[in-house]
GROMACS .gro file of C-alpha atoms in nm:
model
  230
    1UNK     CA    1   0.130  -2.789   1.475
    2UNK     CA    2   0.078  -2.493   1.296
    3UNK     CA    3   0.151  -2.160   1.500
    4UNK     CA    4  -0.123  -1.972   1.524
    5UNK     CA    5   0.024  -1.692   1.783
    6UNK     CA    6  -0.087  -1.343   1.628
    7UNK     CA    7   0.158  -1.072   1.821
    8UNK     CA    8   0.042  -0.720   1.841
    9UNK     CA    9   0.275  -0.647   1.530
   10UNK     CA   10   0.108  -0.900   1.317
   11UNK     CA   11  -0.243  -0.777   1.390
   12UNK     CA   12  -0.186  -0.411   1.292
   13UNK     CA   13  -0.288  -0.409   0.953
   14UNK     CA   14  -0.344  -0.038   0.879
   15UNK     CA   15   0.015   0.013   0.677
   16UNK     CA   16  -0.139  -0.286   0.390
   17UNK     CA   17  -0.510  -0.155   0.349
   18UNK     CA   18  -0.629   0.164   0.307
   19UNK     CA   19  -1.022   0.102   0.436
   20UNK     CA   20  -1.131  -0.157   0.668
   21UNK     CA   21  -1.142  -0.417   0.435
   22UNK     CA   22  -0.824  -0.514   0.233
   23UNK     CA   23  -0.896  -0.510  -0.157
   24UNK     CA   24  -0.740  -0.761  -0.369
   25UNK     CA   25  -0.548  -0.485  -0.566
   26UNK     CA   26  -0.386  -0.415  -0.238
   27UNK     CA   27  -0.301  -0.760  -0.223
   28UNK     CA   28  -0.154  -0.768  -0.539
   29UNK     CA   29   0.057  -0.491  -0.470
   30UNK     CA   30   0.183  -0.545  -0.127
   31UNK     CA   31   0.286  -0.897  -0.273
   32UNK     CA   32   0.471  -0.729  -0.587
   33UNK     CA   33   0.664  -0.514  -0.328
   34UNK     CA   34   0.730  -0.808  -0.066
   35UNK     CA   35   0.862  -1.000  -0.381
   36UNK     CA   36   1.110  -0.736  -0.491
   37UNK     CA   37   1.241  -0.686  -0.170
   38UNK     CA   38   1.288  -1.106  -0.101
   39UNK     CA   39   1.492  -1.060  -0.443
   40UNK     CA   40   1.693  -0.746  -0.328
   41UNK     CA   41   1.777  -0.933  -0.037
   42UNK     CA   42   1.932  -1.229  -0.225
   43UNK     CA   43   2.086  -1.004  -0.432
   44UNK     CA   44   2.276  -0.844  -0.168
   45UNK     CA   45   2.369  -1.195  -0.010
   46UNK     CA   46   2.572  -1.224  -0.262
   47UNK     CA   47   2.839  -1.017  -0.085
   48UNK     CA   48   2.773  -1.065   0.285
   49UNK     CA   49   3.035  -0.860   0.534
   50UNK     CA   50   3.157  -1.145   0.673
   51UNK     CA   51   3.308  -1.437   0.519
   52UNK     CA   52   3.014  -1.690   0.504
   53UNK     CA   53   2.874  -1.875   0.190
   54UNK     CA   54   2.523  -1.794   0.167
   55UNK     CA   55   2.445  -1.985  -0.136
   56UNK     CA   56   2.144  -2.163   0.034
   57UNK     CA   57   2.024  -1.868   0.176
   58UNK     CA   58   1.975  -1.714  -0.178
   59UNK     CA   59   1.815  -1.987  -0.317
   60UNK     CA   60   1.575  -1.969  -0.030
   61UNK     CA   61   1.504  -1.608  -0.108
   62UNK     CA   62   1.480  -1.632  -0.447
   63UNK     CA   63   1.263  -1.937  -0.439
   64UNK     CA   64   1.000  -1.766  -0.172
   65UNK     CA   65   1.009  -1.476  -0.389
   66UNK     CA   66   0.870  -1.644  -0.703
   67UNK     CA   67   0.595  -1.803  -0.474
   68UNK     CA   68   0.515  -1.495  -0.352
   69UNK     CA   69   0.514  -1.361  -0.751
   70UNK     CA   70   0.252  -1.628  -0.810
   71UNK     CA   71   0.035  -1.565  -0.555
   72UNK     CA   72   0.051  -1.180  -0.639
   73UNK     CA   73  -0.023  -1.285  -1.008
   74UNK     CA   74  -0.325  -1.470  -0.919
   75UNK     CA   75  -0.447  -1.171  -0.694
   76UNK     CA   76  -0.381  -0.948  -0.977
   77UNK     CA   77  -0.647  -1.143  -1.165
   78UNK     CA   78  -0.898  -1.175  -0.896
   79UNK     CA   79  -0.885  -0.830  -0.868
   80UNK     CA   80  -1.005  -0.792  -1.232
   81UNK     CA   81  -1.261  -1.083  -1.219
   82UNK     CA   82  -1.434  -0.918  -0.892
   83UNK     CA   83  -1.438  -0.582  -1.056
   84UNK     CA   84  -1.632  -0.742  -1.340
   85UNK     CA   85  -1.359  -0.709  -1.640
   86UNK     CA   86  -1.342  -1.091  -1.678
   87UNK     CA   87  -1.613  -1.326  -1.800
   88UNK     CA   88  -1.704  -1.644  -1.594
   89UNK     CA   89  -1.907  -1.929  -1.668
   90UNK     CA   90  -2.260  -1.943  -1.504
   91UNK     CA   91  -2.210  -2.299  -1.398
   92UNK     CA   92  -1.955  -2.546  -1.333
   93UNK     CA   93  -1.815  -2.741  -1.647
   94UNK     CA   94  -1.767  -3.020  -1.447
   95UNK     CA   95  -2.092  -3.077  -1.259
   96UNK     CA   96  -2.346  -2.824  -1.399
   97UNK     CA   97  -2.383  -2.668  -1.057
   98UNK     CA   98  -2.442  -2.299  -1.035
   99UNK     CA   99  -2.236  -2.051  -0.807
  100UNK     CA  100  -2.308  -1.698  -0.644
  101UNK     CA  101  -2.701  -1.620  -0.538
  102UNK     CA  102  -2.790  -1.871  -0.813
  103UNK     CA  103  -2.652  -2.159  -0.564
  104UNK     CA  104  -2.897  -2.075  -0.278
  105UNK     CA  105  -3.096  -2.354  -0.151
  106UNK     CA  106  -2.924  -2.582  -0.423
  107UNK     CA  107  -2.742  -2.887  -0.279
  108UNK     CA  108  -2.385  -3.013  -0.398
  109UNK     CA  109  -2.310  -3.313  -0.125
  110UNK     CA  110  -2.008  -3.419  -0.349
  111UNK     CA  111  -1.840  -3.082  -0.277
  112UNK     CA  112  -1.881  -2.987   0.079
  113UNK     CA  113  -2.210  -2.780  -0.017
  114UNK     CA  114  -2.321  -2.507  -0.240
  115UNK     CA  115  -2.060  -2.224  -0.362
  116UNK     CA  116  -2.243  -1.961  -0.288
  117UNK     CA  117  -1.890  -1.762  -0.190
  118UNK     CA  118  -1.661  -1.930  -0.436
  119UNK     CA  119  -1.306  -1.984  -0.351
  120UNK     CA  120  -1.000  -1.846  -0.552
  121UNK     CA  121  -0.928  -2.190  -0.760
  122UNK     CA  122  -1.370  -2.200  -0.823
  123UNK     CA  123  -1.303  -1.842  -1.017
  124UNK     CA  124  -1.005  -1.901  -1.187
  125UNK     CA  125  -1.185  -2.234  -1.298
  126UNK     CA  126  -1.480  -2.077  -1.393
  127UNK     CA  127  -1.312  -1.796  -1.627
  128UNK     CA  128  -1.099  -2.094  -1.812
  129UNK     CA  129  -1.418  -2.235  -1.865
  130UNK     CA  130  -1.598  -1.918  -1.997
  131UNK     CA  131  -1.265  -1.914  -2.237
  132UNK     CA  132  -1.344  -2.207  -2.412
  133UNK     CA  133  -1.516  -2.311  -2.714
  134UNK     CA  134  -1.868  -2.381  -2.655
  135UNK     CA  135  -1.834  -2.261  -2.298
  136UNK     CA  136  -2.217  -2.159  -2.251
  137UNK     CA  137  -2.387  -1.854  -2.127
  138UNK     CA  138  -2.141  -1.638  -1.897
  139UNK     CA  139  -2.155  -1.376  -1.619
  140UNK     CA  140  -1.958  -1.148  -1.406
  141UNK     CA  141  -1.899  -1.164  -1.067
  142UNK     CA  142  -2.068  -0.852  -0.943
  143UNK     CA  143  -2.358  -0.942  -1.151
  144UNK     CA  144  -2.378  -1.349  -0.993
  145UNK     CA  145  -2.273  -1.202  -0.667
  146UNK     CA  146  -2.494  -0.928  -0.646
  147UNK     CA  147  -2.659  -0.934  -0.287
  148UNK     CA  148  -2.403  -1.177  -0.100
  149UNK     CA  149  -2.185  -1.020   0.159
  150UNK     CA  150  -2.376  -0.913   0.425
  151UNK     CA  151  -2.291  -1.131   0.740
  152UNK     CA  152  -2.044  -1.349   0.557
  153UNK     CA  153  -1.707  -1.411   0.742
  154UNK     CA  154  -1.403  -1.590   0.585
  155UNK     CA  155  -1.294  -1.957   0.722
  156UNK     CA  156  -0.959  -1.790   0.843
  157UNK     CA  157  -1.136  -1.510   1.006
  158UNK     CA  158  -1.393  -1.753   1.165
  159UNK     CA  159  -1.110  -1.967   1.294
  160UNK     CA  160  -0.913  -1.685   1.432
  161UNK     CA  161  -1.235  -1.557   1.600
  162UNK     CA  162  -1.247  -1.918   1.748
  163UNK     CA  163  -0.919  -1.953   1.871
  164UNK     CA  164  -0.971  -1.612   2.056
  165UNK     CA  165  -1.330  -1.769   2.191
  166UNK     CA  166  -1.156  -2.092   2.335
  167UNK     CA  167  -0.838  -1.859   2.487
  168UNK     CA  168  -1.121  -1.627   2.681
  169UNK     CA  169  -1.305  -1.943   2.787
  170UNK     CA  170  -0.976  -2.093   2.920
  171UNK     CA  171  -0.947  -1.788   3.110
  172UNK     CA  172  -1.284  -1.732   3.270
  173UNK     CA  173  -1.297  -2.091   3.398
  174UNK     CA  174  -1.034  -2.041   3.640
  175UNK     CA  175  -1.235  -1.711   3.770
  176UNK     CA  176  -1.509  -1.961   3.844
  177UNK     CA  177  -1.574  -2.175   4.191
  178UNK     CA  178  -1.585  -2.567   4.078
  179UNK     CA  179  -1.938  -2.697   4.256
  180UNK     CA  180  -1.774  -3.013   4.191
  181UNK     CA  181  -1.424  -2.996   4.346
  182UNK     CA  182  -1.403  -2.701   4.529
  183UNK     CA  183  -1.133  -2.543   4.330
  184UNK     CA  184  -1.135  -2.136   4.362
  185UNK     CA  185  -1.070  -1.868   4.154
  186UNK     CA  186  -0.737  -1.909   4.035
  187UNK     CA  187  -0.693  -2.304   4.084
  188UNK     CA  188  -0.698  -2.582   3.842
  189UNK     CA  189  -0.997  -2.854   3.879
  190UNK     CA  190  -0.844  -3.135   4.099
  191UNK     CA  191  -0.952  -3.510   4.115
  192UNK     CA  192  -1.076  -3.674   4.404
  193UNK     CA  193  -0.711  -3.747   4.559
  194UNK     CA  194  -0.637  -3.404   4.489
  195UNK     CA  195  -0.408  -3.399   4.176
  196UNK     CA  196  -0.434  -3.092   3.980
  197UNK     CA  197  -0.610  -3.160   3.612
  198UNK     CA  198  -0.538  -2.989   3.318
  199UNK     CA  199  -0.925  -3.007   3.233
  200UNK     CA  200  -1.200  -2.820   3.434
  201UNK     CA  201  -1.519  -3.000   3.519
  202UNK     CA  202  -1.797  -3.032   3.278
  203UNK     CA  203  -2.015  -2.764   3.509
  204UNK     CA  204  -1.732  -2.547   3.542
  205UNK     CA  205  -1.641  -2.558   3.190
  206UNK     CA  206  -2.007  -2.495   3.044
  207UNK     CA  207  -2.072  -2.202   3.279
  208UNK     CA  208  -1.746  -2.038   3.186
  209UNK     CA  209  -1.831  -2.134   2.797
  210UNK     CA  210  -2.149  -1.970   2.878
  211UNK     CA  211  -2.058  -1.639   3.014
  212UNK     CA  212  -1.806  -1.588   2.708
  213UNK     CA  213  -2.043  -1.687   2.458
  214UNK     CA  214  -2.269  -1.426   2.590
  215UNK     CA  215  -2.029  -1.138   2.616
  216UNK     CA  216  -1.872  -1.194   2.273
  217UNK     CA  217  -2.215  -1.234   2.099
  218UNK     CA  218  -2.196  -1.653   2.037
  219UNK     CA  219  -2.436  -1.935   2.009
  220UNK     CA  220  -2.283  -2.234   2.095
  221UNK     CA  221  -1.949  -2.255   1.888
  222UNK     CA  222  -2.152  -2.003   1.593
  223UNK     CA  223  -2.142  -1.629   1.628
  224UNK     CA  224  -2.464  -1.470   1.627
  225UNK     CA  225  -2.312  -1.138   1.546
  226UNK     CA  226  -2.003  -1.089   1.312
  227UNK     CA  227  -1.863  -0.728   1.427
  228UNK     CA  228  -1.647  -0.736   1.096
  229UNK     CA  229  -1.863  -0.898   0.876
  230UNK     CA  230  -1.990  -0.755   0.526
   0.00000   0.00000   0.00000
């Protein structure tokens, strides 16, 4: 299972971004610094203070550094794309589907919905398609995305908010008295024979979810107000 726990240090992003939102240029620069640090560590590990052969560790550090460099280079190219320096195809070459503002109101069942907010790989492909002979009409990211951004939230941020909501519900449910089994504040729900259950009875769970959703601004599973969205 993927570890989704976030430490207090991990949530403090002030050291890696100057404003409220991180730019792709900042991402590229930070990744470049991490890559250099990893390669420096690999070099330093060649002369450990204790007689331990660290060849495998050195190889691992350098391999990770190469992966970080690839991601950093990709972020650098994306920074140029979003700034409008790189021409992009108006439509996807393989499906002839539009993207960005032009994709609003369209259907794209074979790909999980319209590409209103393009992914990294879609943007890179659009840049490649624009360079091909006979690639057709081109646009830029600012032109194609003009008007998109208000209320948008990344999948990663949405998943994190969902985890936070579920954690809040788990705490809230133990503050309520269960009408089904009589479990009081701080007690787990119980079976008819008195066994403690990991899951709460439906009524108690439903009330906890309603309380938390009202407090956080959710409608069912969906955020009604996204404080950090643009």
